[in-house]
Every structure is written in structure tokens, then in C-alpha cells.
PDB file of C-alpha atoms in Angstrom:
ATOM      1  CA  UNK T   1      67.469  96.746  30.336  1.00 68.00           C
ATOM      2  CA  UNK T   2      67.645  93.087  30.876  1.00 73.00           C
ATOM      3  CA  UNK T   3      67.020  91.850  34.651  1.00 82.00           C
ATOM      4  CA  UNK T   4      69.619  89.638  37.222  1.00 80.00           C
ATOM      5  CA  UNK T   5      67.207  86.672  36.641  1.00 84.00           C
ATOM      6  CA  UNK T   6      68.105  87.109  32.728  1.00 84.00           C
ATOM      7  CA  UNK T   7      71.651  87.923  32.602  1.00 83.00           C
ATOM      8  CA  UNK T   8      72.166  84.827  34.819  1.00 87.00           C
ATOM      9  CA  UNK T   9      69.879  82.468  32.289  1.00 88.00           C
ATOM     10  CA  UNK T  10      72.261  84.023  28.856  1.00 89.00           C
ATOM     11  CA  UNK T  11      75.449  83.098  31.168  1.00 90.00           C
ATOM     12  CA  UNK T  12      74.608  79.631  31.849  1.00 90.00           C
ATOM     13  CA  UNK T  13      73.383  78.761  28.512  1.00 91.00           C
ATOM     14  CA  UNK T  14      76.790  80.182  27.205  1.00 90.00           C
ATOM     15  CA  UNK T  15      78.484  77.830  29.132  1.00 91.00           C
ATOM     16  CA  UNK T  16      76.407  74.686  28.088  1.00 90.00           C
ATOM     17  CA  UNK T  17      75.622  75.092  25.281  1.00 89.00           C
ATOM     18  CA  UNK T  18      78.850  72.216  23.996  1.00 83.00           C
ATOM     19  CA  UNK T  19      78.669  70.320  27.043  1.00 84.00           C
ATOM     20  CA  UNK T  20      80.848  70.798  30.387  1.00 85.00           C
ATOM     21  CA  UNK T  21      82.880  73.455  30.190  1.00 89.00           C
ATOM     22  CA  UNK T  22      86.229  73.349  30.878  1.00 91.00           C
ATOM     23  CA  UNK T  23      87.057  76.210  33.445  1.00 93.00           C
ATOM     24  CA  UNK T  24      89.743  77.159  35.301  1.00 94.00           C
ATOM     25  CA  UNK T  25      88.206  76.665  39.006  1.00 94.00           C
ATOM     26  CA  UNK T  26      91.724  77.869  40.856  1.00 94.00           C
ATOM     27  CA  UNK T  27      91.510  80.753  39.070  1.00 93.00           C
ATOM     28  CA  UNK T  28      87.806  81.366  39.944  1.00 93.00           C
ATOM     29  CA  UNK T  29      87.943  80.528  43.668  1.00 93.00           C
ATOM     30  CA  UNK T  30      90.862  83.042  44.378  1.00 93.00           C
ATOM     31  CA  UNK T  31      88.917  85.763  42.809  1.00 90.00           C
ATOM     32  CA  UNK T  32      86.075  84.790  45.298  1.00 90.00           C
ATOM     33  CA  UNK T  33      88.177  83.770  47.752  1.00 92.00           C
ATOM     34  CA  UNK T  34      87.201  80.107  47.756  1.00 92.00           C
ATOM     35  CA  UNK T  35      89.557  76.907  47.447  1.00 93.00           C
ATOM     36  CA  UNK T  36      89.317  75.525  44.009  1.00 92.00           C
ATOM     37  CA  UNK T  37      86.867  71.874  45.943  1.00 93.00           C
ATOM     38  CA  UNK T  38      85.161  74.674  47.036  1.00 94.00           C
ATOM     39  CA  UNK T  39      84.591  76.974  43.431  1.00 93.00           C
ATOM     40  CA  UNK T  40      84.061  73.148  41.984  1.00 93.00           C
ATOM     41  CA  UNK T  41      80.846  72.308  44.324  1.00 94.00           C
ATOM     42  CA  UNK T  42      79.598  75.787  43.827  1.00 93.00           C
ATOM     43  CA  UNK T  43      78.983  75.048  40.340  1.00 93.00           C
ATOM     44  CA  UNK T  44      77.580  71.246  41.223  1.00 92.00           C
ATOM     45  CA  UNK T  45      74.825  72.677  42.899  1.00 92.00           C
ATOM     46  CA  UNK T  46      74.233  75.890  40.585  1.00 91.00           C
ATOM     47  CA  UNK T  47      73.629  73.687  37.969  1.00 90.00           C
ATOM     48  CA  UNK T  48      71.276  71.662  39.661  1.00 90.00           C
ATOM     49  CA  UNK T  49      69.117  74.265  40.695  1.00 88.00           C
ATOM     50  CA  UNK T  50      69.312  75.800  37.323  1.00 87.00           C
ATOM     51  CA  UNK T  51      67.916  72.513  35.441  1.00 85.00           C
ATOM     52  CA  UNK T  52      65.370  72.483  38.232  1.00 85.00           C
ATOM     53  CA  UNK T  53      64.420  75.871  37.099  1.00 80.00           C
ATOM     54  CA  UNK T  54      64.458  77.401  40.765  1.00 77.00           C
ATOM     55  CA  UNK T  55      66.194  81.012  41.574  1.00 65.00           C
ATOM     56  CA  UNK T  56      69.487  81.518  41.734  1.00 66.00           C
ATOM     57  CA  UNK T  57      71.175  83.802  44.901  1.00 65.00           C
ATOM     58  CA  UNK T  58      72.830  87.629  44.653  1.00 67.00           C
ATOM     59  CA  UNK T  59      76.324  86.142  43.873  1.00 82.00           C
ATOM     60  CA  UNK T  60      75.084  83.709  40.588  1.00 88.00           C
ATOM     61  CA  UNK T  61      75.978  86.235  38.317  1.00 86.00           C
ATOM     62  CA  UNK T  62      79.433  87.380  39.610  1.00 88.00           C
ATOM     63  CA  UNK T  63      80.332  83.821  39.519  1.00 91.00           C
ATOM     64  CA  UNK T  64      78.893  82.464  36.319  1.00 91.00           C
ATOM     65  CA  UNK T  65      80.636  85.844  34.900  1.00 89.00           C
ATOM     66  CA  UNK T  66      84.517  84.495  36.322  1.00 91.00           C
ATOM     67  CA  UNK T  67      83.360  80.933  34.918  1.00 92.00           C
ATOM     68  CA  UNK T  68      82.685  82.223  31.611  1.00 90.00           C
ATOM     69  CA  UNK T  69      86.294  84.468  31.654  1.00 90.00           C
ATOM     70  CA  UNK T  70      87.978  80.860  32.663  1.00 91.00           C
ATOM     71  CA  UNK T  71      86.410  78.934  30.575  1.00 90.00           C
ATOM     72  CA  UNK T  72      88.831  77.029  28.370  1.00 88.00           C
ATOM     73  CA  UNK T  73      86.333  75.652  25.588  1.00 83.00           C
ATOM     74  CA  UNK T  74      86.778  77.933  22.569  1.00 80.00           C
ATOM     75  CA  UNK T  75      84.200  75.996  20.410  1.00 84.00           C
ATOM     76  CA  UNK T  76      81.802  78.949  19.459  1.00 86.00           C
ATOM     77  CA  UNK T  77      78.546  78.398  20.934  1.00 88.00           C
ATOM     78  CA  UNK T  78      75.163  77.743  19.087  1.00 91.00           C
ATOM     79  CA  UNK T  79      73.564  81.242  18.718  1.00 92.00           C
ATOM     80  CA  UNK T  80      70.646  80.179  17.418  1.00 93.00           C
ATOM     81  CA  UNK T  81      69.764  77.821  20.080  1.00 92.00           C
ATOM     82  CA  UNK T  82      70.743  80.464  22.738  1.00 91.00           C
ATOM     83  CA  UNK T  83      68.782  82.820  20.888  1.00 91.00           C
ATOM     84  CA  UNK T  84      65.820  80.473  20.998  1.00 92.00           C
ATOM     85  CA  UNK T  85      65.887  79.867  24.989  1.00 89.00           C
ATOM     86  CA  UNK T  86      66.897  83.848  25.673  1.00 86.00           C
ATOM     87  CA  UNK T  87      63.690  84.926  23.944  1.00 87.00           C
ATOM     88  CA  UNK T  88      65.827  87.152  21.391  1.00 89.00           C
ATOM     89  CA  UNK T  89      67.874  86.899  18.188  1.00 92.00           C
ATOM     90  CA  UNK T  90      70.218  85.208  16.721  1.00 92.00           C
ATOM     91  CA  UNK T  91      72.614  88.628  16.177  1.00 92.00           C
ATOM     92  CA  UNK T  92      71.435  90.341  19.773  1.00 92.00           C
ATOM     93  CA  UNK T  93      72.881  87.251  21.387  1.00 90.00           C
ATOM     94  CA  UNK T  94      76.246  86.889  19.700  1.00 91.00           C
ATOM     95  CA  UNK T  95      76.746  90.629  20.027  1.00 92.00           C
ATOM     96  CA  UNK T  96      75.708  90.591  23.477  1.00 90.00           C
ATOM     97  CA  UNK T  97      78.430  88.230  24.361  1.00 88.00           C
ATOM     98  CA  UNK T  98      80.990  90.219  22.530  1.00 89.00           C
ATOM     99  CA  UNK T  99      80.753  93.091  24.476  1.00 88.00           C
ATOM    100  CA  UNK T 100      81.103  90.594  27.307  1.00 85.00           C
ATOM    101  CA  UNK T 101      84.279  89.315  25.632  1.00 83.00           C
ATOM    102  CA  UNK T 102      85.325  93.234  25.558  1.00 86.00           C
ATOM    103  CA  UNK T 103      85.089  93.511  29.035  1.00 83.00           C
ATOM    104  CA  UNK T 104      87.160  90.850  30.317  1.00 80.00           C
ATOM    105  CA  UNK T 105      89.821  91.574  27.758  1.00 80.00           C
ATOM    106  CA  UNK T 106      89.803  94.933  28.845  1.00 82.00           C
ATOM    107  CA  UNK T 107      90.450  94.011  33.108  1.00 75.00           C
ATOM    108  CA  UNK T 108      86.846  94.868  34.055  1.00 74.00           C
ATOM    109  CA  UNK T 109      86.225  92.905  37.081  1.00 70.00           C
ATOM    110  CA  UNK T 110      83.483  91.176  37.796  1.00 65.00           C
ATOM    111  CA  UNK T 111      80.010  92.566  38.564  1.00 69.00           C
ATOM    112  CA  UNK T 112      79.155  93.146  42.157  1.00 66.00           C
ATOM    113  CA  UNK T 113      77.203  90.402  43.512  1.00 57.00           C
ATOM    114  CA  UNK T 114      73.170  91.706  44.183  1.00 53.00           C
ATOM    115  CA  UNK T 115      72.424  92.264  48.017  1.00 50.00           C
ATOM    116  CA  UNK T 116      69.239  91.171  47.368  1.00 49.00           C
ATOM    117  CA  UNK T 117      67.647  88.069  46.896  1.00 46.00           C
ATOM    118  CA  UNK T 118      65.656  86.324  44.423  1.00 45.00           C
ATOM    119  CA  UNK T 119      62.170  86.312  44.773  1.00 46.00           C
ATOM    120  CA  UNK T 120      60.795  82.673  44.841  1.00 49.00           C
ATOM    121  CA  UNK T 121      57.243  82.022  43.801  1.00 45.00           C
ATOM    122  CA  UNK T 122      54.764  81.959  46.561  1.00 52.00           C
ATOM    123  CA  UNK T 123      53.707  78.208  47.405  1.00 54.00           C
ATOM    124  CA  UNK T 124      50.128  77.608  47.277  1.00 55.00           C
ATOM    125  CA  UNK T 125      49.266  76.904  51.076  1.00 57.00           C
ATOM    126  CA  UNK T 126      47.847  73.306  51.410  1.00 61.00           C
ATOM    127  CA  UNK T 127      45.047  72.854  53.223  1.00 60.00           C
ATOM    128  CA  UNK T 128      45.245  70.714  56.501  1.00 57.00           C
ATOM    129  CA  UNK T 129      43.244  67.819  57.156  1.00 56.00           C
ATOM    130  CA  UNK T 130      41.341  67.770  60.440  1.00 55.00           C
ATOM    131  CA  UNK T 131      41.596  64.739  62.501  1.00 54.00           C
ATOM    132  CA  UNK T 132      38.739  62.733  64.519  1.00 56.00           C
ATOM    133  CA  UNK T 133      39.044  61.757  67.967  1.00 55.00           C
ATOM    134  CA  UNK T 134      39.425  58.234  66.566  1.00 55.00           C
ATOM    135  CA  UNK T 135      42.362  59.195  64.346  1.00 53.00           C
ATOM    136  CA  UNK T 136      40.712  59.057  61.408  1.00 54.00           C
ATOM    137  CA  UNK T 137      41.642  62.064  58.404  1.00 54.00           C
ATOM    138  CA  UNK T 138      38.474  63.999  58.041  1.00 53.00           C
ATOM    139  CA  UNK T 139      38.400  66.083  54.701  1.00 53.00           C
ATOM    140  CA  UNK T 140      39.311  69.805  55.817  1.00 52.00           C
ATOM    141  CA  UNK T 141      36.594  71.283  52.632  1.00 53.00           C
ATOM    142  CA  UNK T 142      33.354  70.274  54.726  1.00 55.00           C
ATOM    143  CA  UNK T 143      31.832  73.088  56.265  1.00 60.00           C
ATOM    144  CA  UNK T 144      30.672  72.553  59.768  1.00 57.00           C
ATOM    145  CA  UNK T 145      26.863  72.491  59.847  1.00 65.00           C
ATOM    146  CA  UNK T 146      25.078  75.657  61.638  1.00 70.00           C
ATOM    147  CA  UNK T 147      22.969  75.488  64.347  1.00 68.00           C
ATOM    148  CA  UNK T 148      19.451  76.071  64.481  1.00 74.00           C
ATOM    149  CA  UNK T 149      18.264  79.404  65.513  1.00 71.00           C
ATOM    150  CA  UNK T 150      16.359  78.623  68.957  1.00 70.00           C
ATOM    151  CA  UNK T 151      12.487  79.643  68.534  1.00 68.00           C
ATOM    152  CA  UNK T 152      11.748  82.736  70.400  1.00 73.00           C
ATOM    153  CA  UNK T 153       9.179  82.012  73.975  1.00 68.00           C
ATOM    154  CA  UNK T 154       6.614  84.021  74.497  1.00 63.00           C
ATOM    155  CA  UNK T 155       6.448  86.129  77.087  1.00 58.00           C
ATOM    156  CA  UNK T 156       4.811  84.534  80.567  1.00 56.00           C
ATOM    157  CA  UNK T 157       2.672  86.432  82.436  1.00 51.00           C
ATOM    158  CA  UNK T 158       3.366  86.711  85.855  1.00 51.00           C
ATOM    159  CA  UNK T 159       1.827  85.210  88.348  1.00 51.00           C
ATOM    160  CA  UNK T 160       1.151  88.614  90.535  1.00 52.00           C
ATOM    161  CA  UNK T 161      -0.626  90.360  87.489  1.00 50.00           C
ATOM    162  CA  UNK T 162      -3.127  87.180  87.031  1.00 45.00           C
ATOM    163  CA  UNK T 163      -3.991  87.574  90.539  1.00 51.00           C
ATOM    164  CA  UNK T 164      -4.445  91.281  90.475  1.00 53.00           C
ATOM    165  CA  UNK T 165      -6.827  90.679  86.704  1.00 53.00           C
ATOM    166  CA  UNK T 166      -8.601  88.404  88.863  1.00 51.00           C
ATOM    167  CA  UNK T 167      -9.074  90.442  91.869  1.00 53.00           C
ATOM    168  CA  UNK T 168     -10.183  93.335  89.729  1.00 49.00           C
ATOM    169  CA  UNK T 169     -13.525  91.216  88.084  1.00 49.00           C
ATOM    170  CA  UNK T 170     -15.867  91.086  91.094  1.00 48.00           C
ATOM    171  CA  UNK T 171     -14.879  94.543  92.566  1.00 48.00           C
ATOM    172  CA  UNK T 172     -16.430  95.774  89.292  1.00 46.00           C
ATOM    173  CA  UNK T 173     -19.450  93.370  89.476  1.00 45.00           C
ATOM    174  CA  UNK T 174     -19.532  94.999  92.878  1.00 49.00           C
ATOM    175  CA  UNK T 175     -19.234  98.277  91.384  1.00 48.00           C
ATOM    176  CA  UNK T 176     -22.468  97.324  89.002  1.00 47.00           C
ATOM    177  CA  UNK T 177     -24.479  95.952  92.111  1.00 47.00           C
ATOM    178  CA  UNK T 178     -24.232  99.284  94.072  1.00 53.00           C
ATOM    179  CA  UNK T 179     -27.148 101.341  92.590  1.00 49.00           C
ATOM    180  CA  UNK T 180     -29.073  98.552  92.901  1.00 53.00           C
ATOM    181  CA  UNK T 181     -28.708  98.462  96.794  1.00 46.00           C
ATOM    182  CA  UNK T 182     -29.013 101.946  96.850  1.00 50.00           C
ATOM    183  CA  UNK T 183     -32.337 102.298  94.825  1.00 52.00           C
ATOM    184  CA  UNK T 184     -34.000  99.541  97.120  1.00 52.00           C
ATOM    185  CA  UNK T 185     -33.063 101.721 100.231  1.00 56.00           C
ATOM    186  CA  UNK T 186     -34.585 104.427  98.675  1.00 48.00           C
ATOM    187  CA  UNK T 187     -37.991 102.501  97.951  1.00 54.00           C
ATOM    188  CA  UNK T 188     -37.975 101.104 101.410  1.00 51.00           C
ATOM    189  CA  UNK T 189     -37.398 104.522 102.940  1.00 53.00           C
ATOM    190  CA  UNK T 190     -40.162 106.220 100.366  1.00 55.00           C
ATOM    191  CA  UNK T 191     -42.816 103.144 101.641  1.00 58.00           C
ATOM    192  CA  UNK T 192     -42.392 103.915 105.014  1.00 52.00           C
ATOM    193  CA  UNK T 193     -43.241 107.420 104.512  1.00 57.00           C
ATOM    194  CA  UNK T 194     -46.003 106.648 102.556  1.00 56.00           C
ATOM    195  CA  UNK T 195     -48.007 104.446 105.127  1.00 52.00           C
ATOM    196  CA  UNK T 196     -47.093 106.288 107.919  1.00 51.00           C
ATOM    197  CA  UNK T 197     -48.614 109.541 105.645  1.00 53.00           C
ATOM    198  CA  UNK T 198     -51.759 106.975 105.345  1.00 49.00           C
ATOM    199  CA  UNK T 199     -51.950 106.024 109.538  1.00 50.00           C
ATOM    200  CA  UNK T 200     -52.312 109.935 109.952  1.00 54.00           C
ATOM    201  CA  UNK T 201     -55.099 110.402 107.216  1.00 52.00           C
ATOM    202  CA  UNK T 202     -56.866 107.828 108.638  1.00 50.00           C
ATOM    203  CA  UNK T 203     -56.785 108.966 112.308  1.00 50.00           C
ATOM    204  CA  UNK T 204     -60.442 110.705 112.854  1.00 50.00           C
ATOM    205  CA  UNK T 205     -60.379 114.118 112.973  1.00 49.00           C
ATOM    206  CA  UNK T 206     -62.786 114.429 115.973  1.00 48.00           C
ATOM    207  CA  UNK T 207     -60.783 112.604 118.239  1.00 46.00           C
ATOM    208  CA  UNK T 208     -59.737 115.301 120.408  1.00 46.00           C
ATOM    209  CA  UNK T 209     -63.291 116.627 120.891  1.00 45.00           C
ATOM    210  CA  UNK T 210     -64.180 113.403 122.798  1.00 48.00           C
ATOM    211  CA  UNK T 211     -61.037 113.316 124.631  1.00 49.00           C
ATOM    212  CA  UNK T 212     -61.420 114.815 128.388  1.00 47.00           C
ATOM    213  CA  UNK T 213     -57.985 116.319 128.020  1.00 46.00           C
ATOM    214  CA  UNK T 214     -58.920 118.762 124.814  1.00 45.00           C
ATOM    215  CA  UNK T 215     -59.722 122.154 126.249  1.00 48.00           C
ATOM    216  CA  UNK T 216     -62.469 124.548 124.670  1.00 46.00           C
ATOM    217  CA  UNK T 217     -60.213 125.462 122.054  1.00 46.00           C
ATOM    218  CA  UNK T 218     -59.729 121.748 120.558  1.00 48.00           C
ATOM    219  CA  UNK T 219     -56.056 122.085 123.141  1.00 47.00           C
ATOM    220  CA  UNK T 220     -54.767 119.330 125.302  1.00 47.00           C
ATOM    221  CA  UNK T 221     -54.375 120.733 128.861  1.00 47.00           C
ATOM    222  CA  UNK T 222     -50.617 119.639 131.037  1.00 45.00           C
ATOM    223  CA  UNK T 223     -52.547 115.760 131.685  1.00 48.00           C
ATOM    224  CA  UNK T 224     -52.957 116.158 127.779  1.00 47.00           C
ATOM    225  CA  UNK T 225     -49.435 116.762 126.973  1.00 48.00           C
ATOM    226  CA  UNK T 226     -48.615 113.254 128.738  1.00 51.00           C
ATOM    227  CA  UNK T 227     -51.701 111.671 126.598  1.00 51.00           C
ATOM    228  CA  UNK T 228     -49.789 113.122 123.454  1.00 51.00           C
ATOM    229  CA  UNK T 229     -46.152 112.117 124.308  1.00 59.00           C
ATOM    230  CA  UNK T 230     -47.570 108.597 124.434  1.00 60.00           C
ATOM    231  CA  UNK T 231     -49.284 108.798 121.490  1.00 61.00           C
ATOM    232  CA  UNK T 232     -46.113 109.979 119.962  1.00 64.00           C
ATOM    233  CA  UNK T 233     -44.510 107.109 121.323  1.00 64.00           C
ATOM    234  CA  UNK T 234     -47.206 104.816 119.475  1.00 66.00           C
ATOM    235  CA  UNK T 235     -46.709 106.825 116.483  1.00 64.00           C
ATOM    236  CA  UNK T 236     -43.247 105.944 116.066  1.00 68.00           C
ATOM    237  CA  UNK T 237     -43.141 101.994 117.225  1.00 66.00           C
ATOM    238  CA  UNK T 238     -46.114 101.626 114.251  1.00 64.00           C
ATOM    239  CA  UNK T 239     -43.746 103.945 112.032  1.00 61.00           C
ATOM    240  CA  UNK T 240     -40.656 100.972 112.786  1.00 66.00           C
ATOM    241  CA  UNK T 241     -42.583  98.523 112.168  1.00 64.00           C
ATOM    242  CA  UNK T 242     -43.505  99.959 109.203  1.00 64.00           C
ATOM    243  CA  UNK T 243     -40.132 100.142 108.146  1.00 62.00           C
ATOM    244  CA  UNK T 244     -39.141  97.055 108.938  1.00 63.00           C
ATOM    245  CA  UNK T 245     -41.953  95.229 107.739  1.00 58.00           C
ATOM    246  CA  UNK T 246     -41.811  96.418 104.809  1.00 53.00           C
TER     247      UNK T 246
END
């Protein structure tokens, strides 16, 4: 089944095809109820959009339809040519306008204009041209540079942990110095012992049997006890200075 867009092409070629048609435009505006100036213009600007080759509205086929049933020429169009420009043949197109003829002859009235409207090619969008602060048209197709990823820091150490790192060397070296003390106290201490050990060998064991204190069983009587504790107290400034000394 051929389309609106079609139909409307086959009309208008009908009706060109021997030069301006003489039609009846009284007759055709009170059948659209239009004033015949008005059914006139309609066609001015009908066929200018046709030769421009741009869409037609809903109503272009109801009223190229009343032009060609008031149309006055009887020359018989060129088939062949409106064959040619339909895309079909010579004996589809005169028999298609016969039955077209039959129609109107017969009272049919006029096809009911489309509700809806051509569709119009979609315009390619144009691309806008970006203006400088100066005024100047910059090219739209340059694509704006990227920026540089910025190179990731390293992380800073604070200052708190530096001072703790540093606080933490010479307690260890500390740490490493302590058996060191310790072992030095010990030899001290162990010398001490040792020459105090010697005073005591060396002490002559017959002492006591010369001393008037000693009893007759080698025993310091109560004046010896006070000899002793000062010998005791001899004992142990020697034993200091021992220590100390040594």
C-alpha cells in the first residue's frame, strides 16, 4: 500500500506534468472552507515546498485531491514521465489515476486530511564555536589538554616518633653496660673477702697465749672481752679499707 508521502508526490506530478494547471480555486476553497485568494496562496506555497523537496502537512493530500477534481486542463498527462519520477510503470500509473477519475465521478469526497504530521529529517546538530575572552572564535574540535596527575609525597615521619627512636638508642646502650657494672661489684666485693681471708691467716696463732687476758684454757677473761671488741673494731676499719681501696 502506497504511503501519504507518495500519494501526495503522484498528485502533484499529475497536475504538472503540462504546465500550470488550470483549476477551479472557488470551487476548491468552499469545499475547504477557504476564500478562493485564500485556496490560490495555498497552492503558491505547496508548490514551493514541493520543488524544494521538503514535507508536505496532514491536509496536502485532501487538497491536491479537490485540485486535481477542478482541474480544467484535459491534455492527458505524460505517463511515462510520471512513471519515471513515481518509481513505477507506465500502465500502474495511468490506471492508478483512473480509479481516481472513478471516484470523483462517482461523488466520493475527498480523503480525510492525516492528523499527523510529516516527519522531517533530523538536522545534523552543528557544533558551536567557543569564544576567547578576547572575542576571538576558537575551533570547538580541540580537546582541552588534561592535567598532570600530581606525584604522590611520601609519607613524613613525625616529629614525636624521631624523638622517641632517639630516646630508645642509649637506654639500650644502657641496657648493654649493666652487667658490666654489675660484674665489677662482684669482683670488688669477692677482693675484699679475699684479703680480709688473708689478714686472718696471717694473724699468729699464739697470740692469745702471750696475752694476760687468755685464761688457762687459751679464753679471754671479762677485761678480755673488751680487748676483743676492739680488736673487732680494728678488724673491720682494715676490712673498709680494704674495700675501698681496692
Amino acid at each position: 500500500m502506497l504511503t501519504e508521502a507518495e500519494n501526495v508526490q503522484y498528485l502533484y506530478l499529475i497536475l504538472t506534468n503540462n504546465g500550470n494547471p488550470t483549476i477551479d480555486w472557488q470551487a476548491v476553497g468552499a469545499a475547504l472552507g477557504l476564500n478562493k485568494g485564500a485556496a490560490s496562496k495555498r497552492w503558491s506555497r505547496l508548490k514551493l515546498s514541493m520543488d524544494k523537496g521538503e514535507g508536505s502537512g496532514g491536509a496536502t493530500y485532501q487538497f491536491l485531491w479537490l485540485c486535481v477534481k477542478h482541474n480544467n486542463n484535459d491534455q492527458v498527462p505524460n505517463w511515462a514521465e510520471i512513471a519515471a519520477k513515481s518509481n513505477t510503470t507506465t500502465g500502474a500509473a495511468s490506471k492508478r489515476y483512473s480509479r481516481i477519475k472513478q471516484a470523483i465521478d462517482a461523488g466520493a469526497d475527498a480523503p480525510a486530511a492525516s492528523t499527523t504530521s510529516p516527519v522531517k529529517p533530523k538536522a545534523m546538530p552543528k557544533k558551536k564555536k567557543a569564544t576567547t575572552s578576547s572575542g576571538d572564535d576558537v575551533p570547538a574540535t580541540l580537546n582541552p589538554k588534561r592535567k598532570r596527575a600530581s606525584p604522590r609525597k611520601k609519607p613524613v615521619v613525625a616529629s614525636d616518633e624521631v624523638e622517641m627512636e632517639g630516646r630508645s638508642k642509649p637506654e639500650t646502650e644502657n641496657d648493654e653496660e649493666m652487667p658490666d657494672v654489675k660484674s665489677k661489684r662482684v669482683k670488688a666485693t669477692s677482693r675484699c673477702e679475699t684479703k680480709a681471708a688473708v689478714i686472718k691467716k696471717e694473724q699468729p696463732a699464739g697470740e692469745g697465749a702471750h696475752d694476760p687476758f687468755y685464761d688457762a684454757h687459751g679464753k679471754r677473761g671479762v677485761n678480755g672481752k673488751q680487748h676483743a671488741g676492739d680488736e673487732n673494731e680494728r678488724n673491720n676499719g682494715l676490712h673498709n679499707w680494704l674495700c675501698t681501696s681496692g
